[in-house]
Amino acid sequence: MRMALLWVLLFVSFGAKAQVQVHADMRTANWNLIGLKFDKQVKPLVWQAVFPPALKAINHKVIELPGYIIPTRVGNSFTEFMLSIVPIASCPYCGTGDIPSMVEVKMLKPIKWTDAPVLIKGKLEINDSGDSRSTFFLLDAVHK
């Protein structure tokens, strides 16, 4: 019985270790500013995005963001995609806590998909209209 328990513990420990995905930390000063956005309840079941002054200060400015390509369409090359601080293998929509910061990117020229980090430069636009589109856009973007 003890031997069977030992084998079960051994397999569980190997399985848990294999599930951990290690990736490069993409946090930069610009990602930290984007992360300042929060939602405030204005009425029951109604929430509104709040953009602190430090975040509003980079609105309409050209910035650089490192990150991982999260495709929004099928293909190998994209002019539009989501840029995330975590790779697609870590499932940016799964897990505990909040969805990590993501920005919708509109490239000037297509970029090939890769699971490696990329550096994107473009004009940040904050969508404060309250519609259901992305909150942040990186427009006229180029791959650095």
mmCIF file of N, CA and C in Angstrom:
data_model
loop_
_atom_site.group_PDB
_atom_site.id
_atom_site.type_symbol
_atom_site.label_atom_id
_atom_site.label_comp_id
_atom_site.label_asym_id
_atom_site.label_seq_id
_atom_site.Cartn_x
_atom_site.Cartn_y
_atom_site.Cartn_z
ATOM 1 N N MET A 1 0.831 -1.195 0.000
ATOM 2 C CA MET A 1 0.000 0.000 0.000
ATOM 3 C C MET A 1 0.873 1.255 0.000
ATOM 4 N N ARG A 2 1.917 1.239 0.836
ATOM 5 C CA ARG A 2 2.813 2.406 0.893
ATOM 6 C C ARG A 2 3.526 2.617 -0.436
ATOM 7 N N MET A 3 3.892 1.513 -1.080
ATOM 8 C CA MET A 3 4.594 1.619 -2.357
ATOM 9 C C MET A 3 3.678 2.234 -3.417
ATOM 10 N N ALA A 4 2.396 1.842 -3.426
ATOM 11 C CA ALA A 4 1.445 2.398 -4.384
ATOM 12 C C ALA A 4 1.264 3.892 -4.141
ATOM 13 N N LEU A 5 1.164 4.297 -2.878
ATOM 14 C CA LEU A 5 1.032 5.710 -2.536
ATOM 15 C C LEU A 5 2.262 6.490 -2.975
ATOM 16 N N LEU A 6 3.437 5.905 -2.804
ATOM 17 C CA LEU A 6 4.680 6.545 -3.235
ATOM 18 C C LEU A 6 4.674 6.766 -4.743
ATOM 19 N N TRP A 7 4.227 5.772 -5.518
ATOM 20 C CA TRP A 7 4.176 5.911 -6.973
ATOM 21 C C TRP A 7 3.182 6.989 -7.398
ATOM 22 N N VAL A 8 2.034 7.040 -6.733
ATOM 23 C CA VAL A 8 1.032 8.060 -7.058
ATOM 24 C C VAL A 8 1.603 9.452 -6.799
ATOM 25 N N LEU A 9 2.229 9.639 -5.649
ATOM 26 C CA LEU A 9 2.837 10.939 -5.323
ATOM 27 C C LEU A 9 3.933 11.305 -6.312
ATOM 28 N N LEU A 10 4.709 10.326 -6.726
ATOM 29 C CA LEU A 10 5.783 10.569 -7.685
ATOM 30 C C LEU A 10 5.223 11.047 -9.020
ATOM 31 N N PHE A 11 4.182 10.365 -9.538
ATOM 32 C CA PHE A 11 3.579 10.765 -10.814
ATOM 33 C C PHE A 11 2.887 12.114 -10.719
ATOM 34 N N VAL A 12 2.213 12.388 -9.620
ATOM 35 C CA VAL A 12 1.545 13.680 -9.434
ATOM 36 C C VAL A 12 2.562 14.806 -9.417
ATOM 37 N N SER A 13 3.680 14.610 -8.747
ATOM 38 C CA SER A 13 4.685 15.672 -8.689
ATOM 39 C C SER A 13 5.302 15.937 -10.055
ATOM 40 N N PHE A 14 5.541 14.894 -10.864
ATOM 41 C CA PHE A 14 6.056 15.105 -12.211
ATOM 42 C C PHE A 14 5.022 15.796 -13.084
ATOM 43 N N GLY A 15 3.763 15.403 -12.981
ATOM 44 C CA GLY A 15 2.690 16.007 -13.767
ATOM 45 C C GLY A 15 2.516 17.478 -13.439
ATOM 46 N N ALA A 16 2.576 17.834 -12.175
ATOM 47 C CA ALA A 16 2.419 19.239 -11.776
ATOM 48 C C ALA A 16 3.576 20.074 -12.290
ATOM 49 N N LYS A 17 4.766 19.512 -12.269
ATOM 50 C CA LYS A 17 5.937 20.247 -12.735
ATOM 51 C C LYS A 17 5.868 20.505 -14.237
ATOM 52 N N ALA A 18 5.339 19.559 -14.995
ATOM 53 C CA ALA A 18 5.279 19.688 -16.452
ATOM 54 C C ALA A 18 4.259 20.728 -16.895
ATOM 55 N N GLN A 19 3.295 21.084 -16.049
ATOM 56 C CA GLN A 19 2.260 22.016 -16.425
ATOM 57 C C GLN A 19 2.685 23.474 -16.317
ATOM 58 N N VAL A 20 3.762 23.754 -15.656
ATOM 59 C CA VAL A 20 4.194 25.134 -15.468
ATOM 60 C C VAL A 20 4.824 25.647 -16.761
ATOM 61 N N GLN A 21 4.262 26.724 -17.304
ATOM 62 C CA GLN A 21 4.797 27.336 -18.511
ATOM 63 C C GLN A 21 5.621 28.557 -18.108
ATOM 64 N N VAL A 22 6.894 28.529 -18.407
ATOM 65 C CA VAL A 22 7.751 29.658 -18.099
ATOM 66 C C VAL A 22 7.895 30.497 -19.363
ATOM 67 N N HIS A 23 7.690 31.790 -19.223
ATOM 68 C CA HIS A 23 7.824 32.679 -20.372
ATOM 69 C C HIS A 23 8.508 33.961 -19.918
ATOM 70 N N ALA A 24 9.012 34.699 -20.891
ATOM 71 C CA ALA A 24 9.689 35.961 -20.595
ATOM 72 C C ALA A 24 8.682 36.969 -20.056
ATOM 73 N N ASP A 25 9.084 37.710 -19.055
ATOM 74 C CA ASP A 25 8.226 38.754 -18.491
ATOM 75 C C ASP A 25 8.239 39.951 -19.434
ATOM 76 N N MET A 26 7.078 40.308 -19.948
ATOM 77 C CA MET A 26 6.953 41.389 -20.927
ATOM 78 C C MET A 26 6.644 42.740 -20.297
ATOM 79 N N ARG A 27 6.554 42.818 -18.986
ATOM 80 C CA ARG A 27 6.189 44.084 -18.346
ATOM 81 C C ARG A 27 7.251 45.155 -18.598
ATOM 82 N N THR A 28 6.764 46.286 -19.063
ATOM 83 C CA THR A 28 7.609 47.459 -19.260
ATOM 84 C C THR A 28 6.857 48.642 -18.661
ATOM 85 N N ALA A 29 7.466 49.801 -18.692
ATOM 86 C CA ALA A 29 6.797 50.998 -18.173
ATOM 87 C C ALA A 29 5.469 51.230 -18.907
ATOM 88 N N ASN A 30 5.442 51.029 -20.228
ATOM 89 C CA ASN A 30 4.200 51.234 -20.987
ATOM 90 C C ASN A 30 3.134 50.206 -20.617
ATOM 91 N N TRP A 31 3.512 48.927 -20.457
ATOM 92 C CA TRP A 31 2.545 47.920 -20.028
ATOM 93 C C TRP A 31 2.023 48.257 -18.633
ATOM 94 N N ASN A 32 2.905 48.731 -17.764
ATOM 95 C CA ASN A 32 2.469 49.098 -16.414
ATOM 96 C C ASN A 32 1.456 50.238 -16.450
ATOM 97 N N LEU A 33 1.651 51.202 -17.344
ATOM 98 C CA LEU A 33 0.678 52.290 -17.485
ATOM 99 C C LEU A 33 -0.667 51.758 -17.989
ATOM 100 N N ILE A 34 -0.633 50.875 -18.987
ATOM 101 C CA ILE A 34 -1.860 50.275 -19.505
ATOM 102 C C ILE A 34 -2.585 49.505 -18.395
ATOM 103 N N GLY A 35 -1.809 48.870 -17.537
ATOM 104 C CA GLY A 35 -2.373 48.107 -16.429
ATOM 105 C C GLY A 35 -3.048 48.959 -15.358
ATOM 106 N N LEU A 36 -2.892 50.276 -15.428
ATOM 107 C CA LEU A 36 -3.540 51.161 -14.456
ATOM 108 C C LEU A 36 -5.048 51.270 -14.670
ATOM 109 N N LYS A 37 -5.523 50.958 -15.873
ATOM 110 C CA LYS A 37 -6.963 51.029 -16.164
ATOM 111 C C LYS A 37 -7.706 50.091 -15.219
ATOM 112 N N PHE A 38 -8.811 50.585 -14.695
ATOM 113 C CA PHE A 38 -9.654 49.743 -13.860
ATOM 114 C C PHE A 38 -11.109 50.064 -14.150
ATOM 115 N N ASP A 39 -12.002 49.202 -13.698
ATOM 116 C CA ASP A 39 -13.433 49.387 -13.912
ATOM 117 C C ASP A 39 -14.097 49.784 -12.602
ATOM 118 N N LYS A 40 -15.014 50.747 -12.699
ATOM 119 C CA LYS A 40 -15.739 51.248 -11.536
ATOM 120 C C LYS A 40 -17.232 51.021 -11.780
ATOM 121 N N GLN A 41 -17.919 50.529 -10.754
ATOM 122 C CA GLN A 41 -19.357 50.325 -10.871
ATOM 123 C C GLN A 41 -20.059 51.672 -10.743
ATOM 124 N N VAL A 42 -20.859 52.027 -11.749
ATOM 125 C CA VAL A 42 -21.568 53.309 -11.741
ATOM 126 C C VAL A 42 -23.053 53.138 -11.423
ATOM 127 N N LYS A 43 -23.588 51.950 -11.665
ATOM 128 C CA LYS A 43 -24.958 51.577 -11.325
ATOM 129 C C LYS A 43 -24.952 50.071 -11.097
ATOM 130 N N PRO A 44 -25.982 49.536 -10.512
ATOM 131 C CA PRO A 44 -26.029 48.076 -10.387
ATOM 132 C C PRO A 44 -25.881 47.414 -11.764
ATOM 133 N N LEU A 45 -24.930 46.503 -11.849
ATOM 134 C CA LEU A 45 -24.631 45.747 -13.070
ATOM 135 C C LEU A 45 -24.084 46.601 -14.213
ATOM 136 N N VAL A 46 -23.678 47.843 -13.943
ATOM 137 C CA VAL A 46 -23.099 48.715 -14.971
ATOM 138 C C VAL A 46 -21.732 49.177 -14.489
ATOM 139 N N TRP A 47 -20.731 48.893 -15.313
ATOM 140 C CA TRP A 47 -19.350 49.234 -14.978
ATOM 141 C C TRP A 47 -18.803 50.181 -16.041
ATOM 142 N N GLN A 48 -17.894 51.038 -15.630
ATOM 143 C CA GLN A 48 -17.281 52.010 -16.541
ATOM 144 C C GLN A 48 -15.766 51.971 -16.356
ATOM 145 N N ALA A 49 -15.046 52.013 -17.468
ATOM 146 C CA ALA A 49 -13.585 52.022 -17.419
ATOM 147 C C ALA A 49 -13.097 53.366 -16.894
ATOM 148 N N VAL A 50 -12.054 53.308 -16.072
ATOM 149 C CA VAL A 50 -11.424 54.516 -15.533
ATOM 150 C C VAL A 50 -9.968 54.508 -15.992
ATOM 151 N N PHE A 51 -9.545 55.629 -16.565
ATOM 152 C CA PHE A 51 -8.184 55.770 -17.075
ATOM 153 C C PHE A 51 -7.477 56.853 -16.271
ATOM 154 N N PRO A 52 -6.565 56.471 -15.367
ATOM 155 C CA PRO A 52 -5.852 57.466 -14.560
ATOM 156 C C PRO A 52 -5.048 58.435 -15.437
ATOM 157 N N PRO A 53 -4.727 59.627 -14.923
ATOM 158 C CA PRO A 53 -4.003 60.643 -15.704
ATOM 159 C C PRO A 53 -2.691 60.143 -16.325
ATOM 160 N N ALA A 54 -1.945 59.324 -15.612
ATOM 161 C CA ALA A 54 -0.673 58.823 -16.165
ATOM 162 C C ALA A 54 -0.915 57.993 -17.419
ATOM 163 N N LEU A 55 -2.001 57.251 -17.447
ATOM 164 C CA LEU A 55 -2.345 56.456 -18.630
ATOM 165 C C LEU A 55 -2.851 57.362 -19.751
ATOM 166 N N LYS A 56 -3.691 58.322 -19.414
ATOM 167 C CA LYS A 56 -4.195 59.259 -20.432
ATOM 168 C C LYS A 56 -3.055 60.052 -21.077
ATOM 169 N N ALA A 57 -1.965 60.231 -20.352
ATOM 170 C CA ALA A 57 -0.827 61.001 -20.869
ATOM 171 C C ALA A 57 -0.168 60.329 -22.071
ATOM 172 N N ILE A 58 -0.307 59.000 -22.215
ATOM 173 C CA ILE A 58 0.310 58.334 -23.373
ATOM 174 C C ILE A 58 -0.708 58.075 -24.488
ATOM 175 N N ASN A 59 -1.964 58.491 -24.289
ATOM 176 C CA ASN A 59 -2.977 58.365 -25.339
ATOM 177 C C ASN A 59 -2.554 59.212 -26.537
ATOM 178 N N HIS A 60 -2.712 58.677 -27.737
ATOM 179 C CA HIS A 60 -2.342 59.329 -29.011
ATOM 180 C C HIS A 60 -0.824 59.462 -29.185
ATOM 181 N N LYS A 61 -0.037 58.796 -28.360
ATOM 182 C CA LYS A 61 1.429 58.857 -28.463
ATOM 183 C C LYS A 61 1.945 57.559 -29.093
ATOM 184 N N VAL A 62 3.074 57.655 -29.783
ATOM 185 C CA VAL A 62 3.737 56.477 -30.342
ATOM 186 C C VAL A 62 4.543 55.829 -29.217
ATOM 187 N N ILE A 63 4.260 54.549 -28.981
ATOM 188 C CA ILE A 63 4.942 53.803 -27.917
ATOM 189 C C ILE A 63 5.420 52.464 -28.469
ATOM 190 N N GLU A 64 6.270 51.801 -27.707
ATOM 191 C CA GLU A 64 6.714 50.448 -28.021
ATOM 192 C C GLU A 64 6.182 49.502 -26.968
ATOM 193 N N LEU A 65 5.733 48.332 -27.419
ATOM 194 C CA LEU A 65 5.263 47.296 -26.510
ATOM 195 C C LEU A 65 5.834 45.952 -26.929
ATOM 196 N N PRO A 66 6.526 45.269 -26.028
ATOM 197 C CA PRO A 66 6.904 43.884 -26.303
ATOM 198 C C PRO A 66 5.727 42.986 -25.935
ATOM 199 N N GLY A 67 5.640 41.844 -26.559
ATOM 200 C CA GLY A 67 4.567 40.930 -26.193
ATOM 201 C C GLY A 67 4.472 39.754 -27.127
ATOM 202 N N TYR A 68 3.390 39.037 -26.976
ATOM 203 C CA TYR A 68 3.137 37.832 -27.745
ATOM 204 C C TYR A 68 1.915 38.039 -28.634
ATOM 205 N N ILE A 69 1.994 37.536 -29.860
ATOM 206 C CA ILE A 69 0.889 37.637 -30.816
ATOM 207 C C ILE A 69 -0.200 36.648 -30.422
ATOM 208 N N ILE A 70 -1.419 37.165 -30.279
ATOM 209 C CA ILE A 70 -2.595 36.336 -30.056
ATOM 210 C C ILE A 70 -3.496 36.542 -31.279
ATOM 211 N N PRO A 71 -3.503 35.571 -32.212
ATOM 212 C CA PRO A 71 -4.289 35.747 -33.444
ATOM 213 C C PRO A 71 -5.782 35.892 -33.166
ATOM 214 N N THR A 72 -6.443 36.676 -33.977
ATOM 215 C CA THR A 72 -7.895 36.815 -33.901
ATOM 216 C C THR A 72 -8.558 36.209 -35.139
ATOM 217 N N ARG A 73 -7.725 35.737 -36.056
ATOM 218 C CA ARG A 73 -8.197 35.071 -37.272
ATOM 219 C C ARG A 73 -7.253 33.916 -37.573
ATOM 220 N N VAL A 74 -7.704 33.016 -38.430
ATOM 221 C CA VAL A 74 -6.868 31.900 -38.855
ATOM 222 C C VAL A 74 -5.863 32.414 -39.870
ATOM 223 N N GLY A 75 -4.626 31.941 -39.791
ATOM 224 C CA GLY A 75 -3.613 32.315 -40.764
ATOM 225 C C GLY A 75 -2.220 32.231 -40.189
ATOM 226 N N ASN A 76 -1.244 32.558 -41.038
ATOM 227 C CA ASN A 76 0.164 32.556 -40.637
ATOM 228 C C ASN A 76 0.745 33.956 -40.601
ATOM 229 N N SER A 77 0.021 34.913 -41.146
ATOM 230 C CA SER A 77 0.494 36.283 -41.261
ATOM 231 C C SER A 77 -0.683 37.198 -40.952
ATOM 232 N N PHE A 78 -0.415 38.276 -40.193
ATOM 233 C CA PHE A 78 -1.517 39.100 -39.700
ATOM 234 C C PHE A 78 -1.218 40.589 -39.809
ATOM 235 N N THR A 79 -2.257 41.357 -40.094
ATOM 236 C CA THR A 79 -2.171 42.817 -39.973
ATOM 237 C C THR A 79 -2.957 43.275 -38.746
ATOM 238 N N GLU A 80 -3.796 42.382 -38.212
ATOM 239 C CA GLU A 80 -4.555 42.683 -36.994
ATOM 240 C C GLU A 80 -4.469 41.486 -36.051
ATOM 241 N N PHE A 81 -4.201 41.751 -34.775
ATOM 242 C CA PHE A 81 -4.105 40.704 -33.767
ATOM 243 C C PHE A 81 -4.116 41.365 -32.399
ATOM 244 N N MET A 82 -4.182 40.559 -31.372
ATOM 245 C CA MET A 82 -4.060 41.052 -30.009
ATOM 246 C C MET A 82 -2.609 40.836 -29.570
ATOM 247 N N LEU A 83 -2.081 41.784 -28.823
ATOM 248 C CA LEU A 83 -0.741 41.666 -28.255
ATOM 249 C C LEU A 83 -0.916 41.496 -26.760
ATOM 250 N N SER A 84 -0.305 40.452 -26.215
ATOM 251 C CA SER A 84 -0.488 40.106 -24.810
ATOM 252 C C SER A 84 0.855 40.032 -24.093
ATOM 253 N N ILE A 85 0.798 40.200 -22.777
ATOM 254 C CA ILE A 85 2.029 40.057 -21.993
ATOM 255 C C ILE A 85 2.322 38.596 -21.681
ATOM 256 N N VAL A 86 1.375 37.699 -22.013
ATOM 257 C CA VAL A 86 1.617 36.265 -21.833
ATOM 258 C C VAL A 86 1.410 35.556 -23.163
ATOM 259 N N PRO A 87 2.159 34.470 -23.416
ATOM 260 C CA PRO A 87 2.025 33.753 -24.688
ATOM 261 C C PRO A 87 0.707 33.001 -24.782
ATOM 262 N N ILE A 88 0.329 32.675 -26.001
ATOM 263 C CA ILE A 88 -0.918 31.955 -26.239
ATOM 264 C C ILE A 88 -0.905 30.603 -25.537
ATOM 265 N N ALA A 89 0.254 29.984 -25.371
ATOM 266 C CA ALA A 89 0.348 28.696 -24.680
ATOM 267 C C ALA A 89 -0.059 28.819 -23.212
ATOM 268 N N SER A 90 -0.004 30.013 -22.651
ATOM 269 C CA SER A 90 -0.424 30.239 -21.266
ATOM 270 C C SER A 90 -1.885 30.649 -21.186
ATOM 271 N N CYS A 91 -2.577 30.652 -22.293
ATOM 272 C CA CYS A 91 -3.989 31.016 -22.401
ATOM 273 C C CYS A 91 -4.273 32.334 -21.692
ATOM 274 N N PRO A 92 -4.201 33.448 -22.425
ATOM 275 C CA PRO A 92 -4.427 34.756 -21.816
ATOM 276 C C PRO A 92 -5.817 34.931 -21.223
ATOM 277 N N TYR A 93 -6.767 34.060 -21.586
ATOM 278 C CA TYR A 93 -8.136 34.191 -21.082
ATOM 279 C C TYR A 93 -8.428 33.241 -19.926
ATOM 280 N N CYS A 94 -7.478 32.359 -19.586
ATOM 281 C CA CYS A 94 -7.721 31.323 -18.580
ATOM 282 C C CYS A 94 -7.033 31.673 -17.263
ATOM 283 N N GLY A 95 -7.305 30.861 -16.269
ATOM 284 C CA GLY A 95 -6.614 30.998 -15.001
ATOM 285 C C GLY A 95 -7.357 31.879 -14.021
ATOM 286 N N THR A 96 -6.677 32.162 -12.939
ATOM 287 C CA THR A 96 -7.293 32.956 -11.886
ATOM 288 C C THR A 96 -6.940 34.421 -12.061
ATOM 289 N N GLY A 97 -7.691 35.258 -11.409
ATOM 290 C CA GLY A 97 -7.418 36.690 -11.477
ATOM 291 C C GLY A 97 -7.973 37.302 -12.739
ATOM 292 N N ASP A 98 -7.493 38.478 -13.050
ATOM 293 C CA ASP A 98 -7.985 39.245 -14.177
ATOM 294 C C ASP A 98 -7.331 38.778 -15.476
ATOM 295 N N ILE A 99 -7.978 39.080 -16.583
ATOM 296 C CA ILE A 99 -7.369 38.828 -17.891
ATOM 297 C C ILE A 99 -6.167 39.765 -17.996
ATOM 298 N N PRO A 100 -5.008 39.261 -18.409
ATOM 299 C CA PRO A 100 -3.849 40.141 -18.502
ATOM 300 C C PRO A 100 -4.071 41.251 -19.522
ATOM 301 N N SER A 101 -3.298 42.302 -19.384
ATOM 302 C CA SER A 101 -3.398 43.422 -20.315
ATOM 303 C C SER A 101 -3.160 42.955 -21.746
ATOM 304 N N MET A 102 -4.038 43.426 -22.642
ATOM 305 C CA MET A 102 -3.879 43.146 -24.063
ATOM 306 C C MET A 102 -4.233 44.401 -24.842
ATOM 307 N N VAL A 103 -3.624 44.512 -26.009
ATOM 308 C CA VAL A 103 -3.830 45.653 -26.887
ATOM 309 C C VAL A 103 -4.160 45.106 -28.264
ATOM 310 N N GLU A 104 -5.165 45.688 -28.925
ATOM 311 C CA GLU A 104 -5.481 45.299 -30.297
ATOM 312 C C GLU A 104 -4.547 46.055 -31.228
ATOM 313 N N VAL A 105 -3.823 45.325 -32.071
ATOM 314 C CA VAL A 105 -2.806 45.893 -32.949
ATOM 315 C C VAL A 105 -3.306 45.927 -34.385
ATOM 316 N N LYS A 106 -3.056 47.041 -35.055
ATOM 317 C CA LYS A 106 -3.342 47.198 -36.486
ATOM 318 C C LYS A 106 -2.011 47.560 -37.157
ATOM 319 N N MET A 107 -1.425 46.586 -37.864
ATOM 320 C CA MET A 107 -0.109 46.752 -38.477
ATOM 321 C C MET A 107 -0.203 47.460 -39.828
ATOM 322 N N LEU A 108 0.860 48.181 -40.178
ATOM 323 C CA LEU A 108 0.956 48.759 -41.517
ATOM 324 C C LEU A 108 1.260 47.676 -42.544
ATOM 325 N N LYS A 109 2.091 46.681 -42.163
ATOM 326 C CA LYS A 109 2.449 45.549 -43.020
ATOM 327 C C LYS A 109 2.238 44.269 -42.228
ATOM 328 N N PRO A 110 1.906 43.178 -42.895
ATOM 329 C CA PRO A 110 1.669 41.918 -42.183
ATOM 330 C C PRO A 110 2.909 41.460 -41.411
ATOM 331 N N ILE A 111 2.654 40.771 -40.317
ATOM 332 C CA ILE A 111 3.708 40.153 -39.517
ATOM 333 C C ILE A 111 3.408 38.657 -39.462
ATOM 334 N N LYS A 112 4.452 37.840 -39.594
ATOM 335 C CA LYS A 112 4.278 36.390 -39.524
ATOM 336 C C LYS A 112 4.085 35.988 -38.067
ATOM 337 N N TRP A 113 3.208 34.989 -37.856
ATOM 338 C CA TRP A 113 2.965 34.497 -36.506
ATOM 339 C C TRP A 113 4.201 33.816 -35.963
ATOM 340 N N THR A 114 4.460 34.036 -34.698
ATOM 341 C CA THR A 114 5.536 33.372 -33.985
ATOM 342 C C THR A 114 5.092 33.214 -32.542
ATOM 343 N N ASP A 115 5.624 32.190 -31.880
ATOM 344 C CA ASP A 115 5.323 32.064 -30.456
ATOM 345 C C ASP A 115 6.398 32.738 -29.610
ATOM 346 N N ALA A 116 7.375 33.343 -30.277
ATOM 347 C CA ALA A 116 8.422 34.101 -29.578
ATOM 348 C C ALA A 116 7.926 35.534 -29.329
ATOM 349 N N PRO A 117 8.473 36.209 -28.347
ATOM 350 C CA PRO A 117 8.087 37.605 -28.112
ATOM 351 C C PRO A 117 8.438 38.490 -29.308
ATOM 352 N N VAL A 118 7.628 39.507 -29.531
ATOM 353 C CA VAL A 118 7.876 40.494 -30.584
ATOM 354 C C VAL A 118 7.857 41.884 -29.953
ATOM 355 N N LEU A 119 8.447 42.846 -30.644
ATOM 356 C CA LEU A 119 8.421 44.239 -30.204
ATOM 357 C C LEU A 119 7.662 45.033 -31.263
ATOM 358 N N ILE A 120 6.579 45.678 -30.849
ATOM 359 C CA ILE A 120 5.703 46.406 -31.758
ATOM 360 C C ILE A 120 5.703 47.884 -31.364
ATOM 361 N N LYS A 121 5.774 48.750 -32.398
ATOM 362 C CA LYS A 121 5.747 50.194 -32.173
ATOM 363 C C LYS A 121 4.562 50.767 -32.935
ATOM 364 N N GLY A 122 3.772 51.597 -32.259
ATOM 365 C CA GLY A 122 2.619 52.199 -32.906
ATOM 366 C C GLY A 122 1.995 53.274 -32.031
ATOM 367 N N LYS A 123 0.937 53.879 -32.551
ATOM 368 C CA LYS A 123 0.251 54.959 -31.838
ATOM 369 C C LYS A 123 -0.829 54.364 -30.943
ATOM 370 N N LEU A 124 -0.717 54.595 -29.629
ATOM 371 C CA LEU A 124 -1.692 54.089 -28.674
ATOM 372 C C LEU A 124 -2.961 54.927 -28.723
ATOM 373 N N GLU A 125 -4.085 54.249 -28.833
ATOM 374 C CA GLU A 125 -5.394 54.900 -28.784
ATOM 375 C C GLU A 125 -6.213 54.226 -27.694
ATOM 376 N N ILE A 126 -6.700 55.007 -26.755
ATOM 377 C CA ILE A 126 -7.564 54.497 -25.695
ATOM 378 C C ILE A 126 -9.009 54.625 -26.162
ATOM 379 N N ASN A 127 -9.727 53.537 -26.122
ATOM 380 C CA ASN A 127 -11.145 53.541 -26.487
ATOM 381 C C ASN A 127 -11.956 53.768 -25.206
ATOM 382 N N ASP A 128 -12.344 54.999 -24.981
ATOM 383 C CA ASP A 128 -13.128 55.324 -23.793
ATOM 384 C C ASP A 128 -14.597 55.579 -24.136
ATOM 385 N N SER A 129 -15.035 55.058 -25.286
ATOM 386 C CA SER A 129 -16.403 55.292 -25.759
ATOM 387 C C SER A 129 -17.436 54.447 -25.015
ATOM 388 N N GLY A 130 -16.971 53.388 -24.345
ATOM 389 C CA GLY A 130 -17.909 52.513 -23.653
ATOM 390 C C GLY A 130 -18.483 51.420 -24.525
ATOM 391 N N ASP A 131 -18.091 51.374 -25.815
ATOM 392 C CA ASP A 131 -18.595 50.312 -26.685
ATOM 393 C C ASP A 131 -17.873 49.001 -26.370
ATOM 394 N N SER A 132 -18.217 47.957 -27.081
ATOM 395 C CA SER A 132 -17.685 46.632 -26.761
ATOM 396 C C SER A 132 -16.389 46.284 -27.491
ATOM 397 N N ARG A 133 -15.816 47.244 -28.208
ATOM 398 C CA ARG A 133 -14.539 46.967 -28.878
ATOM 399 C C ARG A 133 -13.425 46.909 -27.837
ATOM 400 N N SER A 134 -12.216 46.666 -28.283
ATOM 401 C CA SER A 134 -11.066 46.642 -27.386
ATOM 402 C C SER A 134 -10.914 47.979 -26.682
ATOM 403 N N THR A 135 -10.303 47.940 -25.516
ATOM 404 C CA THR A 135 -10.068 49.159 -24.749
ATOM 405 C C THR A 135 -8.857 49.910 -25.277
ATOM 406 N N PHE A 136 -7.846 49.167 -25.753
ATOM 407 C CA PHE A 136 -6.609 49.779 -26.233
ATOM 408 C C PHE A 136 -6.299 49.308 -27.642
ATOM 409 N N PHE A 137 -5.854 50.244 -28.472
ATOM 410 C CA PHE A 137 -5.424 49.946 -29.839
ATOM 411 C C PHE A 137 -4.012 50.472 -30.027
ATOM 412 N N LEU A 138 -3.220 49.766 -30.815
ATOM 413 C CA LEU A 138 -1.921 50.235 -31.269
ATOM 414 C C LEU A 138 -2.050 50.328 -32.782
ATOM 415 N N LEU A 139 -2.136 51.567 -33.299
ATOM 416 C CA LEU A 139 -2.428 51.805 -34.708
ATOM 417 C C LEU A 139 -1.174 52.146 -35.500
ATOM 418 N N ASP A 140 -1.238 51.924 -36.821
ATOM 419 C CA ASP A 140 -0.102 52.183 -37.715
ATOM 420 C C ASP A 140 1.167 51.534 -37.162
ATOM 421 N N ALA A 141 1.010 50.310 -36.679
ATOM 422 C CA ALA A 141 2.082 49.639 -35.965
ATOM 423 C C ALA A 141 3.100 49.005 -36.912
ATOM 424 N N VAL A 142 4.322 48.921 -36.425
ATOM 425 C CA VAL A 142 5.410 48.262 -37.153
ATOM 426 C C VAL A 142 6.144 47.315 -36.215
ATOM 427 N N HIS A 143 6.679 46.252 -36.797
ATOM 428 C CA HIS A 143 7.481 45.282 -36.054
ATOM 429 C C HIS A 143 8.906 45.816 -35.955
ATOM 430 N N LYS A 144 9.406 45.948 -34.763
ATOM 431 C CA LYS A 144 10.768 46.485 -34.557
ATOM 432 C C LYS A 144 11.794 45.374 -34.629
#
